[in-house]
């Protein structure tokens, strides 16, 4: 269940704005606020079945967007590669003489740029 929550959350972060406001509301209440179908149906004054259908339809749309656009896949690929770059930089940094200020400054700059890309 946690994997599904993470998957839908990531898809929502990338494609949520492409959903209707009602679909956005339902997904936020269900996945981010952890409300039950019954609680959501009460809050939105619709049936539990309508909430369930809305969630399933929105999840299907999010997955369809990812199948076509691959933004999440590209993001995760980039993230893994930058993490490898940072790991390699830390290794190189451990081997550099502390007296080589210019090289250490360049290493710090590379680490900062790579970290900034991850934070975006």
mmCIF file of C-alpha atoms in Angstrom:
data_model
loop_
_atom_site.group_PDB
_atom_site.id
_atom_site.type_symbol
_atom_site.label_atom_id
_atom_site.label_comp_id
_atom_site.label_asym_id
_atom_site.label_seq_id
_atom_site.Cartn_x
_atom_site.Cartn_y
_atom_site.Cartn_z
ATOM 1 C CA UNK A 1 0.000 0.000 0.000
ATOM 2 C CA UNK A 2 2.861 2.395 0.815
ATOM 3 C CA UNK A 3 4.320 1.827 -2.655
ATOM 4 C CA UNK A 4 1.000 2.748 -4.250
ATOM 5 C CA UNK A 5 0.732 5.881 -2.116
ATOM 6 C CA UNK A 6 4.247 6.915 -3.131
ATOM 7 C CA UNK A 7 3.552 6.140 -6.788
ATOM 8 C CA UNK A 8 0.312 8.120 -6.907
ATOM 9 C CA UNK A 9 1.873 10.982 -4.927
ATOM 10 C CA UNK A 10 4.760 11.239 -7.368
ATOM 11 C CA UNK A 11 2.448 11.043 -10.376
ATOM 12 C CA UNK A 12 0.214 13.662 -8.767
ATOM 13 C CA UNK A 13 3.183 15.980 -8.197
ATOM 14 C CA UNK A 14 3.997 15.849 -11.905
ATOM 15 C CA UNK A 15 0.557 15.655 -13.503
ATOM 16 C CA UNK A 16 -1.963 16.694 -10.859
ATOM 17 C CA UNK A 17 -2.640 20.042 -12.521
ATOM 18 C CA UNK A 18 -3.932 18.170 -15.570
ATOM 19 C CA UNK A 19 -6.783 16.689 -13.536
ATOM 20 C CA UNK A 20 -10.092 18.402 -12.873
ATOM 21 C CA UNK A 21 -10.353 20.308 -9.617
ATOM 22 C CA UNK A 22 -12.774 17.654 -8.308
ATOM 23 C CA UNK A 23 -10.288 14.864 -9.106
ATOM 24 C CA UNK A 24 -7.507 16.862 -7.446
ATOM 25 C CA UNK A 25 -9.621 17.384 -4.337
ATOM 26 C CA UNK A 26 -10.544 13.717 -4.055
ATOM 27 C CA UNK A 27 -6.953 12.500 -4.518
ATOM 28 C CA UNK A 28 -5.640 15.009 -1.997
ATOM 29 C CA UNK A 29 -8.227 14.004 0.585
ATOM 30 C CA UNK A 30 -7.610 10.301 0.008
ATOM 31 C CA UNK A 31 -3.823 10.163 -0.348
ATOM 32 C CA UNK A 32 -2.530 13.256 1.443
ATOM 33 C CA UNK A 33 -5.101 13.618 4.223
ATOM 34 C CA UNK A 34 -5.711 9.871 4.567
ATOM 35 C CA UNK A 35 -9.489 10.179 4.645
ATOM 36 C CA UNK A 36 -11.681 7.142 3.992
ATOM 37 C CA UNK A 37 -14.108 6.942 1.083
ATOM 38 C CA UNK A 38 -16.949 7.511 3.542
ATOM 39 C CA UNK A 39 -15.333 10.602 5.047
ATOM 40 C CA UNK A 40 -14.669 12.053 1.606
ATOM 41 C CA UNK A 41 -18.218 11.316 0.446
ATOM 42 C CA UNK A 42 -19.602 13.134 3.502
ATOM 43 C CA UNK A 43 -17.287 16.094 3.023
ATOM 44 C CA UNK A 44 -18.097 16.445 -0.698
ATOM 45 C CA UNK A 45 -21.760 15.414 -0.400
ATOM 46 C CA UNK A 46 -21.463 12.611 -2.946
ATOM 47 C CA UNK A 47 -21.783 8.851 -2.737
ATOM 48 C CA UNK A 48 -18.927 6.575 -1.703
ATOM 49 C CA UNK A 49 -19.167 4.998 -5.157
ATOM 50 C CA UNK A 50 -18.693 8.412 -6.788
ATOM 51 C CA UNK A 51 -15.592 8.989 -4.666
ATOM 52 C CA UNK A 52 -14.217 5.546 -5.533
ATOM 53 C CA UNK A 53 -14.904 6.050 -9.248
ATOM 54 C CA UNK A 54 -13.268 9.483 -9.140
ATOM 55 C CA UNK A 55 -10.142 8.093 -7.463
ATOM 56 C CA UNK A 56 -9.823 5.218 -9.940
ATOM 57 C CA UNK A 57 -10.425 7.489 -12.939
ATOM 58 C CA UNK A 58 -7.862 10.023 -11.709
ATOM 59 C CA UNK A 59 -5.262 7.307 -11.016
ATOM 60 C CA UNK A 60 -5.800 5.916 -14.514
ATOM 61 C CA UNK A 61 -5.347 9.378 -16.029
ATOM 62 C CA UNK A 62 -2.146 9.994 -14.054
ATOM 63 C CA UNK A 63 -0.721 6.646 -15.187
ATOM 64 C CA UNK A 64 -1.733 7.407 -18.767
ATOM 65 C CA UNK A 65 0.067 10.741 -18.686
ATOM 66 C CA UNK A 66 3.189 9.007 -17.389
ATOM 67 C CA UNK A 67 3.007 6.334 -20.102
ATOM 68 C CA UNK A 68 2.968 9.067 -22.729
ATOM 69 C CA UNK A 69 5.255 11.704 -21.247
ATOM 70 C CA UNK A 70 7.622 9.678 -19.010
ATOM 71 C CA UNK A 71 8.392 12.710 -16.815
ATOM 72 C CA UNK A 72 8.540 10.707 -13.580
ATOM 73 C CA UNK A 73 10.749 8.063 -15.200
ATOM 74 C CA UNK A 74 13.124 10.762 -16.475
ATOM 75 C CA UNK A 75 13.132 12.473 -13.087
ATOM 76 C CA UNK A 76 13.981 9.250 -11.236
ATOM 77 C CA UNK A 77 16.707 8.405 -13.785
ATOM 78 C CA UNK A 78 18.247 11.855 -13.378
ATOM 79 C CA UNK A 79 18.003 11.627 -9.589
ATOM 80 C CA UNK A 80 19.831 8.272 -9.521
ATOM 81 C CA UNK A 81 22.562 9.593 -11.808
ATOM 82 C CA UNK A 82 23.103 12.724 -9.743
ATOM 83 C CA UNK A 83 23.279 10.637 -6.578
ATOM 84 C CA UNK A 84 26.026 8.584 -8.295
ATOM 85 C CA UNK A 85 27.830 11.797 -9.257
ATOM 86 C CA UNK A 86 27.690 13.009 -5.655
ATOM 87 C CA UNK A 87 28.974 9.676 -4.382
ATOM 88 C CA UNK A 88 31.883 9.806 -6.855
ATOM 89 C CA UNK A 89 32.649 13.393 -5.923
ATOM 90 C CA UNK A 90 32.781 12.481 -2.231
ATOM 91 C CA UNK A 91 35.243 9.716 -3.081
ATOM 92 C CA UNK A 92 37.442 12.051 -5.136
ATOM 93 C CA UNK A 93 37.237 14.670 -2.399
ATOM 94 C CA UNK A 94 38.525 12.155 0.146
ATOM 95 C CA UNK A 95 41.597 11.545 -2.043
ATOM 96 C CA UNK A 96 42.451 15.204 -2.698
ATOM 97 C CA UNK A 97 45.217 16.854 -0.736
ATOM 98 C CA UNK A 98 43.766 19.426 1.672
ATOM 99 C CA UNK A 99 46.304 21.942 0.353
ATOM 100 C CA UNK A 100 44.815 21.920 -3.163
ATOM 101 C CA UNK A 101 42.354 24.756 -2.501
ATOM 102 C CA UNK A 102 41.458 25.322 -6.166
ATOM 103 C CA UNK A 103 40.496 21.679 -6.716
ATOM 104 C CA UNK A 104 38.529 21.540 -3.446
ATOM 105 C CA UNK A 105 36.645 24.697 -4.479
ATOM 106 C CA UNK A 106 35.719 23.082 -7.818
ATOM 107 C CA UNK A 107 34.578 19.924 -6.016
ATOM 108 C CA UNK A 108 32.399 22.030 -3.710
ATOM 109 C CA UNK A 109 30.912 23.802 -6.735
ATOM 110 C CA UNK A 110 30.097 20.476 -8.436
ATOM 111 C CA UNK A 111 28.483 19.166 -5.228
ATOM 112 C CA UNK A 112 26.425 22.341 -4.888
ATOM 113 C CA UNK A 113 25.211 22.232 -8.501
ATOM 114 C CA UNK A 114 24.339 18.523 -8.278
ATOM 115 C CA UNK A 115 22.498 19.050 -4.988
ATOM 116 C CA UNK A 116 20.562 21.976 -6.482
ATOM 117 C CA UNK A 117 19.430 19.806 -9.389
ATOM 118 C CA UNK A 118 18.114 17.230 -6.911
ATOM 119 C CA UNK A 119 16.233 19.903 -4.964
ATOM 120 C CA UNK A 120 14.367 21.214 -8.006
#
